[in-house]
């Protein structure tokens, strides 16, 4: 089994920045794709950004130009750099991974989440 642990959340003023980290218990080479989801109270869970093992990336329209997904394979870590944060970015952010046992585009392994709160 693969375990994911997120960190880096916190309280920040609008316009500020945070960098989220997700460390996997196995080499990222063993993971087909990784992504960041977020969920705010009363709202649906949303895929924010994702990266395939080959380096292809996806961003939700709401975060394009502000968020950047990256990875450090030596540290088994995925990052989400969040700039120009807005109050509507407030949510619990989750790291997720897609393994060979999952269907294409399916993230079957999840971390516990880290809270991001953006004040105005």
JSON list of N, CA and C in Angstrom, two decimals, residues 6-12 18 20 36-48 62-63 66-67 80 82 85-95 112-119:
[
{"chain": "A", "resi": 6, "resn": "UNK", "atom": "N", "xyz": [0.32, 15.04, 3.49]},
{"chain": "A", "resi": 6, "resn": "UNK", "atom": "CA", "xyz": [0.37, 16.43, 3.06]},
{"chain": "A", "resi": 6, "resn": "UNK", "atom": "C", "xyz": [0.86, 17.33, 4.19]},
{"chain": "A", "resi": 7, "resn": "UNK", "atom": "N", "xyz": [1.43, 18.46, 3.80]},
{"chain": "A", "resi": 7, "resn": "UNK", "atom": "CA", "xyz": [1.81, 19.49, 4.75]},
{"chain": "A", "resi": 7, "resn": "UNK", "atom": "C", "xyz": [1.88, 20.82, 4.03]},
{"chain": "A", "resi": 8, "resn": "UNK", "atom": "N", "xyz": [1.98, 21.90, 4.79]},
{"chain": "A", "resi": 8, "resn": "UNK", "atom": "CA", "xyz": [2.17, 23.23, 4.21]},
{"chain": "A", "resi": 8, "resn": "UNK", "atom": "C", "xyz": [0.95, 24.13, 4.24]},
{"chain": "A", "resi": 9, "resn": "UNK", "atom": "N", "xyz": [-0.19, 23.62, 4.67]},
{"chain": "A", "resi": 9, "resn": "UNK", "atom": "CA", "xyz": [-1.37, 24.45, 4.75]},
{"chain": "A", "resi": 9, "resn": "UNK", "atom": "C", "xyz": [-1.27, 25.44, 5.89]},
{"chain": "A", "resi": 10, "resn": "UNK", "atom": "N", "xyz": [-2.20, 26.38, 5.92]},
{"chain": "A", "resi": 10, "resn": "UNK", "atom": "CA", "xyz": [-2.21, 27.38, 6.97]},
{"chain": "A", "resi": 10, "resn": "UNK", "atom": "C", "xyz": [-3.11, 28.53, 6.63]},
{"chain": "A", "resi": 11, "resn": "UNK", "atom": "N", "xyz": [-2.97, 29.60, 7.39]},
{"chain": "A", "resi": 11, "resn": "UNK", "atom": "CA", "xyz": [-3.75, 30.82, 7.21]},
{"chain": "A", "resi": 11, "resn": "UNK", "atom": "C", "xyz": [-2.89, 31.86, 6.52]},
{"chain": "A", "resi": 12, "resn": "UNK", "atom": "N", "xyz": [-3.42, 32.47, 5.47]},
{"chain": "A", "resi": 12, "resn": "UNK", "atom": "CA", "xyz": [-2.67, 33.46, 4.71]},
{"chain": "A", "resi": 12, "resn": "UNK", "atom": "C", "xyz": [-3.62, 34.56, 4.25]},
{"chain": "A", "resi": 18, "resn": "UNK", "atom": "N", "xyz": [1.39, 30.11, -0.58]},
{"chain": "A", "resi": 18, "resn": "UNK", "atom": "CA", "xyz": [1.68, 28.92, 0.22]},
{"chain": "A", "resi": 18, "resn": "UNK", "atom": "C", "xyz": [2.22, 27.85, -0.71]},
{"chain": "A", "resi": 20, "resn": "UNK", "atom": "N", "xyz": [2.25, 23.72, -0.77]},
{"chain": "A", "resi": 20, "resn": "UNK", "atom": "CA", "xyz": [1.85, 22.45, -0.19]},
{"chain": "A", "resi": 20, "resn": "UNK", "atom": "C", "xyz": [2.80, 21.35, -0.62]},
{"chain": "A", "resi": 36, "resn": "UNK", "atom": "N", "xyz": [-3.71, 17.15, -6.90]},
{"chain": "A", "resi": 36, "resn": "UNK", "atom": "CA", "xyz": [-4.22, 17.87, -5.75]},
{"chain": "A", "resi": 36, "resn": "UNK", "atom": "C", "xyz": [-5.70, 18.14, -5.94]},
{"chain": "A", "resi": 37, "resn": "UNK", "atom": "N", "xyz": [-6.50, 17.74, -4.97]},
{"chain": "A", "resi": 37, "resn": "UNK", "atom": "CA", "xyz": [-7.92, 18.05, -4.91]},
{"chain": "A", "resi": 37, "resn": "UNK", "atom": "C", "xyz": [-8.17, 19.02, -3.77]},
{"chain": "A", "resi": 38, "resn": "UNK", "atom": "N", "xyz": [-9.30, 19.71, -3.84]},
{"chain": "A", "resi": 38, "resn": "UNK", "atom": "CA", "xyz": [-9.71, 20.53, -2.72]},
{"chain": "A", "resi": 38, "resn": "UNK", "atom": "C", "xyz": [-11.22, 20.42, -2.53]},
{"chain": "A", "resi": 39, "resn": "UNK", "atom": "N", "xyz": [-11.65, 20.62, -1.30]},
{"chain": "A", "resi": 39, "resn": "UNK", "atom": "CA", "xyz": [-13.06, 20.60, -1.00]},
{"chain": "A", "resi": 39, "resn": "UNK", "atom": "C", "xyz": [-13.37, 21.62, 0.09]},
{"chain": "A", "resi": 40, "resn": "UNK", "atom": "N", "xyz": [-14.28, 22.52, -0.21]},
{"chain": "A", "resi": 40, "resn": "UNK", "atom": "CA", "xyz": [-14.75, 23.51, 0.74]},
{"chain": "A", "resi": 40, "resn": "UNK", "atom": "C", "xyz": [-16.09, 23.06, 1.29]},
{"chain": "A", "resi": 41, "resn": "UNK", "atom": "N", "xyz": [-16.47, 23.51, 2.50]},
{"chain": "A", "resi": 41, "resn": "UNK", "atom": "CA", "xyz": [-17.75, 23.11, 3.07]},
{"chain": "A", "resi": 41, "resn": "UNK", "atom": "C", "xyz": [-18.92, 23.42, 2.13]},
{"chain": "A", "resi": 42, "resn": "UNK", "atom": "N", "xyz": [-19.78, 22.43, 1.92]},
{"chain": "A", "resi": 42, "resn": "UNK", "atom": "CA", "xyz": [-20.94, 22.60, 1.08]},
{"chain": "A", "resi": 42, "resn": "UNK", "atom": "C", "xyz": [-20.67, 22.56, -0.41]},
{"chain": "A", "resi": 43, "resn": "UNK", "atom": "N", "xyz": [-19.44, 22.30, -0.82]},
{"chain": "A", "resi": 43, "resn": "UNK", "atom": "CA", "xyz": [-19.09, 22.26, -2.23]},
{"chain": "A", "resi": 43, "resn": "UNK", "atom": "C", "xyz": [-18.56, 20.89, -2.63]},
{"chain": "A", "resi": 44, "resn": "UNK", "atom": "N", "xyz": [-18.60, 20.61, -3.92]},
{"chain": "A", "resi": 44, "resn": "UNK", "atom": "CA", "xyz": [-18.08, 19.36, -4.44]},
{"chain": "A", "resi": 44, "resn": "UNK", "atom": "C", "xyz": [-16.57, 19.35, -4.42]},
{"chain": "A", "resi": 45, "resn": "UNK", "atom": "N", "xyz": [-16.00, 18.16, -4.29]},
{"chain": "A", "resi": 45, "resn": "UNK", "atom": "CA", "xyz": [-14.56, 18.00, -4.37]},
{"chain": "A", "resi": 45, "resn": "UNK", "atom": "C", "xyz": [-14.10, 18.33, -5.78]},
{"chain": "A", "resi": 46, "resn": "UNK", "atom": "N", "xyz": [-13.03, 19.10, -5.90]},
{"chain": "A", "resi": 46, "resn": "UNK", "atom": "CA", "xyz": [-12.56, 19.62, -7.18]},
{"chain": "A", "resi": 46, "resn": "UNK", "atom": "C", "xyz": [-11.11, 19.24, -7.42]},
{"chain": "A", "resi": 47, "resn": "UNK", "atom": "N", "xyz": [-10.80, 18.75, -8.61]},
{"chain": "A", "resi": 47, "resn": "UNK", "atom": "CA", "xyz": [-9.42, 18.51, -8.99]},
{"chain": "A", "resi": 47, "resn": "UNK", "atom": "C", "xyz": [-8.78, 19.84, -9.34]},
{"chain": "A", "resi": 48, "resn": "UNK", "atom": "N", "xyz": [-7.74, 20.21, -8.60]},
{"chain": "A", "resi": 48, "resn": "UNK", "atom": "CA", "xyz": [-7.08, 21.49, -8.78]},
{"chain": "A", "resi": 48, "resn": "UNK", "atom": "C", "xyz": [-5.95, 21.39, -9.79]},
{"chain": "A", "resi": 62, "resn": "UNK", "atom": "N", "xyz": [-9.86, 27.70, -12.63]},
{"chain": "A", "resi": 62, "resn": "UNK", "atom": "CA", "xyz": [-9.89, 28.64, -11.53]},
{"chain": "A", "resi": 62, "resn": "UNK", "atom": "C", "xyz": [-8.51, 28.94, -10.95]},
{"chain": "A", "resi": 63, "resn": "UNK", "atom": "N", "xyz": [-7.51, 28.10, -11.24]},
{"chain": "A", "resi": 63, "resn": "UNK", "atom": "CA", "xyz": [-6.19, 28.29, -10.65]},
{"chain": "A", "resi": 63, "resn": "UNK", "atom": "C", "xyz": [-5.10, 28.50, -11.69]},
{"chain": "A", "resi": 66, "resn": "UNK", "atom": "N", "xyz": [-1.91, 30.87, -11.48]},
{"chain": "A", "resi": 66, "resn": "UNK", "atom": "CA", "xyz": [-1.64, 31.16, -10.07]},
{"chain": "A", "resi": 66, "resn": "UNK", "atom": "C", "xyz": [-0.98, 29.99, -9.34]},
{"chain": "A", "resi": 67, "resn": "UNK", "atom": "N", "xyz": [-1.37, 28.77, -9.70]},
{"chain": "A", "resi": 67, "resn": "UNK", "atom": "CA", "xyz": [-0.85, 27.57, -9.03]},
{"chain": "A", "resi": 67, "resn": "UNK", "atom": "C", "xyz": [0.10, 26.83, -9.96]},
{"chain": "A", "resi": 80, "resn": "UNK", "atom": "N", "xyz": [2.59, 21.78, -4.54]},
{"chain": "A", "resi": 80, "resn": "UNK", "atom": "CA", "xyz": [1.65, 22.70, -5.17]},
{"chain": "A", "resi": 80, "resn": "UNK", "atom": "C", "xyz": [2.00, 24.10, -4.68]},
{"chain": "A", "resi": 82, "resn": "UNK", "atom": "N", "xyz": [1.15, 27.82, -4.56]},
{"chain": "A", "resi": 82, "resn": "UNK", "atom": "CA", "xyz": [-0.07, 28.60, -4.70]},
{"chain": "A", "resi": 82, "resn": "UNK", "atom": "C", "xyz": [0.27, 30.07, -4.49]},
{"chain": "A", "resi": 85, "resn": "UNK", "atom": "N", "xyz": [-3.23, 34.08, -3.79]},
{"chain": "A", "resi": 85, "resn": "UNK", "atom": "CA", "xyz": [-4.35, 33.36, -3.19]},
{"chain": "A", "resi": 85, "resn": "UNK", "atom": "C", "xyz": [-5.55, 34.26, -2.97]},
{"chain": "A", "resi": 86, "resn": "UNK", "atom": "N", "xyz": [-6.72, 33.67, -3.16]},
{"chain": "A", "resi": 86, "resn": "UNK", "atom": "CA", "xyz": [-7.99, 34.37, -3.01]},
{"chain": "A", "resi": 86, "resn": "UNK", "atom": "C", "xyz": [-8.81, 33.69, -1.92]},
{"chain": "A", "resi": 87, "resn": "UNK", "atom": "N", "xyz": [-9.74, 34.41, -1.29]},
{"chain": "A", "resi": 87, "resn": "UNK", "atom": "CA", "xyz": [-10.58, 33.78, -0.28]},
{"chain": "A", "resi": 87, "resn": "UNK", "atom": "C", "xyz": [-11.31, 32.54, -0.80]},
{"chain": "A", "resi": 88, "resn": "UNK", "atom": "N", "xyz": [-11.68, 32.52, -2.07]},
{"chain": "A", "resi": 88, "resn": "UNK", "atom": "CA", "xyz": [-12.37, 31.37, -2.64]},
{"chain": "A", "resi": 88, "resn": "UNK", "atom": "C", "xyz": [-11.47, 30.14, -2.78]},
{"chain": "A", "resi": 89, "resn": "UNK", "atom": "N", "xyz": [-10.17, 30.29, -2.55]},
{"chain": "A", "resi": 89, "resn": "UNK", "atom": "CA", "xyz": [-9.26, 29.15, -2.53]},
{"chain": "A", "resi": 89, "resn": "UNK", "atom": "C", "xyz": [-9.31, 28.41, -1.20]},
{"chain": "A", "resi": 90, "resn": "UNK", "atom": "N", "xyz": [-10.00, 28.96, -0.22]},
{"chain": "A", "resi": 90, "resn": "UNK", "atom": "CA", "xyz": [-10.10, 28.34, 1.09]},
{"chain": "A", "resi": 90, "resn": "UNK", "atom": "C", "xyz": [-10.76, 26.97, 0.97]},
{"chain": "A", "resi": 91, "resn": "UNK", "atom": "N", "xyz": [-10.08, 25.93, 1.46]},
{"chain": "A", "resi": 91, "resn": "UNK", "atom": "CA", "xyz": [-10.58, 24.56, 1.35]},
{"chain": "A", "resi": 91, "resn": "UNK", "atom": "C", "xyz": [-9.61, 23.63, 2.04]},
{"chain": "A", "resi": 92, "resn": "UNK", "atom": "N", "xyz": [-10.05, 22.38, 2.21]},
{"chain": "A", "resi": 92, "resn": "UNK", "atom": "CA", "xyz": [-9.15, 21.32, 2.58]},
{"chain": "A", "resi": 92, "resn": "UNK", "atom": "C", "xyz": [-8.53, 20.79, 1.30]},
{"chain": "A", "resi": 93, "resn": "UNK", "atom": "N", "xyz": [-7.22, 20.71, 1.26]},
{"chain": "A", "resi": 93, "resn": "UNK", "atom": "CA", "xyz": [-6.50, 20.25, 0.08]},
{"chain": "A", "resi": 93, "resn": "UNK", "atom": "C", "xyz": [-5.98, 18.85, 0.31]},
{"chain": "A", "resi": 94, "resn": "UNK", "atom": "N", "xyz": [-6.22, 17.97, -0.66]},
{"chain": "A", "resi": 94, "resn": "UNK", "atom": "CA", "xyz": [-5.84, 16.57, -0.57]},
{"chain": "A", "resi": 94, "resn": "UNK", "atom": "C", "xyz": [-4.89, 16.19, -1.69]},
{"chain": "A", "resi": 95, "resn": "UNK", "atom": "N", "xyz": [-3.87, 15.43, -1.36]},
{"chain": "A", "resi": 95, "resn": "UNK", "atom": "CA", "xyz": [-2.99, 14.82, -2.35]},
{"chain": "A", "resi": 95, "resn": "UNK", "atom": "C", "xyz": [-3.56, 13.45, -2.72]},
{"chain": "A", "resi": 112, "resn": "UNK", "atom": "N", "xyz": [-4.46, 12.58, 4.03]},
{"chain": "A", "resi": 112, "resn": "UNK", "atom": "CA", "xyz": [-5.41, 13.02, 5.04]},
{"chain": "A", "resi": 112, "resn": "UNK", "atom": "C", "xyz": [-5.88, 14.45, 4.84]},
{"chain": "A", "resi": 113, "resn": "UNK", "atom": "N", "xyz": [-5.15, 15.24, 4.07]},
{"chain": "A", "resi": 113, "resn": "UNK", "atom": "CA", "xyz": [-5.54, 16.61, 3.78]},
{"chain": "A", "resi": 113, "resn": "UNK", "atom": "C", "xyz": [-4.83, 17.63, 4.63]},
{"chain": "A", "resi": 114, "resn": "UNK", "atom": "N", "xyz": [-4.73, 18.85, 4.11]},
{"chain": "A", "resi": 114, "resn": "UNK", "atom": "CA", "xyz": [-4.17, 19.98, 4.84]},
{"chain": "A", "resi": 114, "resn": "UNK", "atom": "C", "xyz": [-5.04, 21.20, 4.56]},
{"chain": "A", "resi": 115, "resn": "UNK", "atom": "N", "xyz": [-5.38, 21.94, 5.61]},
{"chain": "A", "resi": 115, "resn": "UNK", "atom": "CA", "xyz": [-6.32, 23.05, 5.49]},
{"chain": "A", "resi": 115, "resn": "UNK", "atom": "C", "xyz": [-5.61, 24.31, 5.00]},
{"chain": "A", "resi": 116, "resn": "UNK", "atom": "N", "xyz": [-6.23, 24.96, 4.01]},
{"chain": "A", "resi": 116, "resn": "UNK", "atom": "CA", "xyz": [-5.77, 26.25, 3.52]},
{"chain": "A", "resi": 116, "resn": "UNK", "atom": "C", "xyz": [-6.89, 27.26, 3.75]},
{"chain": "A", "resi": 117, "resn": "UNK", "atom": "N", "xyz": [-6.58, 28.33, 4.47]},
{"chain": "A", "resi": 117, "resn": "UNK", "atom": "CA", "xyz": [-7.56, 29.37, 4.73]},
{"chain": "A", "resi": 117, "resn": "UNK", "atom": "C", "xyz": [-6.98, 30.71, 4.28]},
{"chain": "A", "resi": 118, "resn": "UNK", "atom": "N", "xyz": [-7.72, 31.40, 3.40]},
{"chain": "A", "resi": 118, "resn": "UNK", "atom": "CA", "xyz": [-7.29, 32.68, 2.85]},
{"chain": "A", "resi": 118, "resn": "UNK", "atom": "C", "xyz": [-8.23, 33.76, 3.35]},
{"chain": "A", "resi": 119, "resn": "UNK", "atom": "N", "xyz": [-7.71, 34.72, 4.07]},
{"chain": "A", "resi": 119, "resn": "UNK", "atom": "CA", "xyz": [-8.52, 35.81, 4.60]},
{"chain": "A", "resi": 119, "resn": "UNK", "atom": "C", "xyz": [-8.44, 37.02, 3.69]}
]
